Short mmCIF file of C-alpha atoms in Angstrom, two decimals:
data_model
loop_
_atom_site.label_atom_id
_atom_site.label_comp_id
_atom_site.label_asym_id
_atom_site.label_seq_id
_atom_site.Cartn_x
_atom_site.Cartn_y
_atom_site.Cartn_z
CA UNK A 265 53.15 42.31 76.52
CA UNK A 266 55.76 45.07 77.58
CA UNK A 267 53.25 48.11 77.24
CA UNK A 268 50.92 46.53 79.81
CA UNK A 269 53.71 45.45 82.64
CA UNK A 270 53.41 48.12 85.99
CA UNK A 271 56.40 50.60 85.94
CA UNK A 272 56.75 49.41 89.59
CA UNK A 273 55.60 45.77 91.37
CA UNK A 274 53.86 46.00 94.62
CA UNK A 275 51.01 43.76 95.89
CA UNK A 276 48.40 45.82 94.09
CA UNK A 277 49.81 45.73 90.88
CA UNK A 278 49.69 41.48 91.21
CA UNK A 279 45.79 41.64 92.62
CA UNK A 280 44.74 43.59 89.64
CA UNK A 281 47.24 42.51 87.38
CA UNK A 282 44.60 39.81 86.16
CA UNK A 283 42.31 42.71 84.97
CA UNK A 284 44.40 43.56 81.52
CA UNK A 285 44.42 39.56 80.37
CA UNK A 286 41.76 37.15 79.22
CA UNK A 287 42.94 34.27 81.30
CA UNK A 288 39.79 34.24 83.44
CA UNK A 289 37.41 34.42 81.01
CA UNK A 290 38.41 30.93 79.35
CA UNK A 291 37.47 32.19 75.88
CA UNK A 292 40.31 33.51 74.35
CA UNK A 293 42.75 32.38 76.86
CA UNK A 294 44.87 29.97 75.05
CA UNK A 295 44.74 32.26 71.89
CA UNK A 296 46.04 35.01 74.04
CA UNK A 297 48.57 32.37 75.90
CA UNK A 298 50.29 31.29 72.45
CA UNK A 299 50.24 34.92 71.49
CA UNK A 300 52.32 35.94 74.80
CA UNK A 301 54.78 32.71 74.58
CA UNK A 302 55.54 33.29 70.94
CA UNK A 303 56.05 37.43 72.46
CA UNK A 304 57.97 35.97 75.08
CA UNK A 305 60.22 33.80 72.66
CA UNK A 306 61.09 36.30 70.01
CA UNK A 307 61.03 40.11 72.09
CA UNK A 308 58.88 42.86 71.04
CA UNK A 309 60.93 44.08 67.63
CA UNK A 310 60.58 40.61 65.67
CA UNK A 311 57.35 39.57 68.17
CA UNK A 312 55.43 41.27 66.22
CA UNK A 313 56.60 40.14 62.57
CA UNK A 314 57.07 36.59 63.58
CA UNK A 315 53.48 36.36 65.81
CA UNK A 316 51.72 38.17 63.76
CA UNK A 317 48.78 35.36 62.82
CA UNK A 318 48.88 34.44 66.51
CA UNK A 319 47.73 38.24 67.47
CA UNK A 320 45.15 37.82 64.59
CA UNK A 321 43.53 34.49 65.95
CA UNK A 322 43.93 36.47 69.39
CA UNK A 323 41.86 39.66 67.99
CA UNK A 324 39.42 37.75 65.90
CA UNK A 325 38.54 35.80 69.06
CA UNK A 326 38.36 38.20 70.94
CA UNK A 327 36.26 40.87 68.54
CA UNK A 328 34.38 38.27 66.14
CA UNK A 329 34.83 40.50 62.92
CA UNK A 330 35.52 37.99 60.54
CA UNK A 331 32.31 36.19 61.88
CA UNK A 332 30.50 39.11 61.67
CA UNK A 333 31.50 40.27 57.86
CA UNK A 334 30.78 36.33 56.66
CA UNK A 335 26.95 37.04 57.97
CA UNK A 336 26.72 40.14 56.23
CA UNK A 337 27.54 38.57 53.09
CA UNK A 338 25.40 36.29 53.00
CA UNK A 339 22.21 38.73 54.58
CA UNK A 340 23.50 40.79 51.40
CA UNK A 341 23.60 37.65 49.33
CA UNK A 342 20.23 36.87 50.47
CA UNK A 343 18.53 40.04 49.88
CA UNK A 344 20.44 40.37 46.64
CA UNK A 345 18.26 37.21 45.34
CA UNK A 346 14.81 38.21 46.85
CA UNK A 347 15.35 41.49 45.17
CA UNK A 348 16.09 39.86 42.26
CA UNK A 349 12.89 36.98 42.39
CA UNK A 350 15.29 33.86 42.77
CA UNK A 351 14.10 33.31 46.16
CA UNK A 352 10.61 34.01 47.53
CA UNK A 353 9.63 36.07 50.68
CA UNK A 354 8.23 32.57 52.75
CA UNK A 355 11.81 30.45 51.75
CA UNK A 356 13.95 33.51 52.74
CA UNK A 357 14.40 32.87 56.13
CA UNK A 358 14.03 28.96 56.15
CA UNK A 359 16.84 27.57 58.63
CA UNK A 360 19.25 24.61 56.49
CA UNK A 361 19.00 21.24 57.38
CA UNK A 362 20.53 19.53 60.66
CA UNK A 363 22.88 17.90 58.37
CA UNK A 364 23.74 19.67 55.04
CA UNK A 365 26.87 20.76 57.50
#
């Protein structure tokens, strides 16, 4: 990513050139890998047109809001129907079964 690169390269800007990236933390590496090849491939103008679901796979992996808004909707869900008497205080919080994945 252009906005990140040193204005100058010298030995220090390589040893903490790691520091800006995700590729040591292993978790969103390859999501930030396609993201920078697809960059790489298409320059900065179209980059970000043509990569644009790549930097959203990148940012959700890397901030878990999608995640995060699914179990709020069902915490609302779920407090919507004990409010409401379809589900009792004791089943509220019952975990699902191993396999009803």
């Amino acid at each position: 990513m252009g906005e990140l690169s040193p204005l100058f390269r010298n030995v220090f800007t390589d040893i903490t050139g790691g520091i800006v990236d995700h590729q040591q933390m292993g978790r969103c590496a390859r999501q930030e890998l396609d993201f920078r090849d697809c960059m790489e491939g298409y320059g900065w103008d179209r980059g970000l047109v043509r990569c644009k679901h790549l930097l959203e796979d990148f940012q959700e992996c890397q901030t878990n809001r999608k995640q995060f808004l699914r179990f709020v909707a069902m915490r609302r869900e779920r407090d919507r129907k004990i409010a409401c008497g379809e589900l009792s205080k004791d089943r509220a919080y019952v975990s699902p079964r191993m396999d009803s994945y």
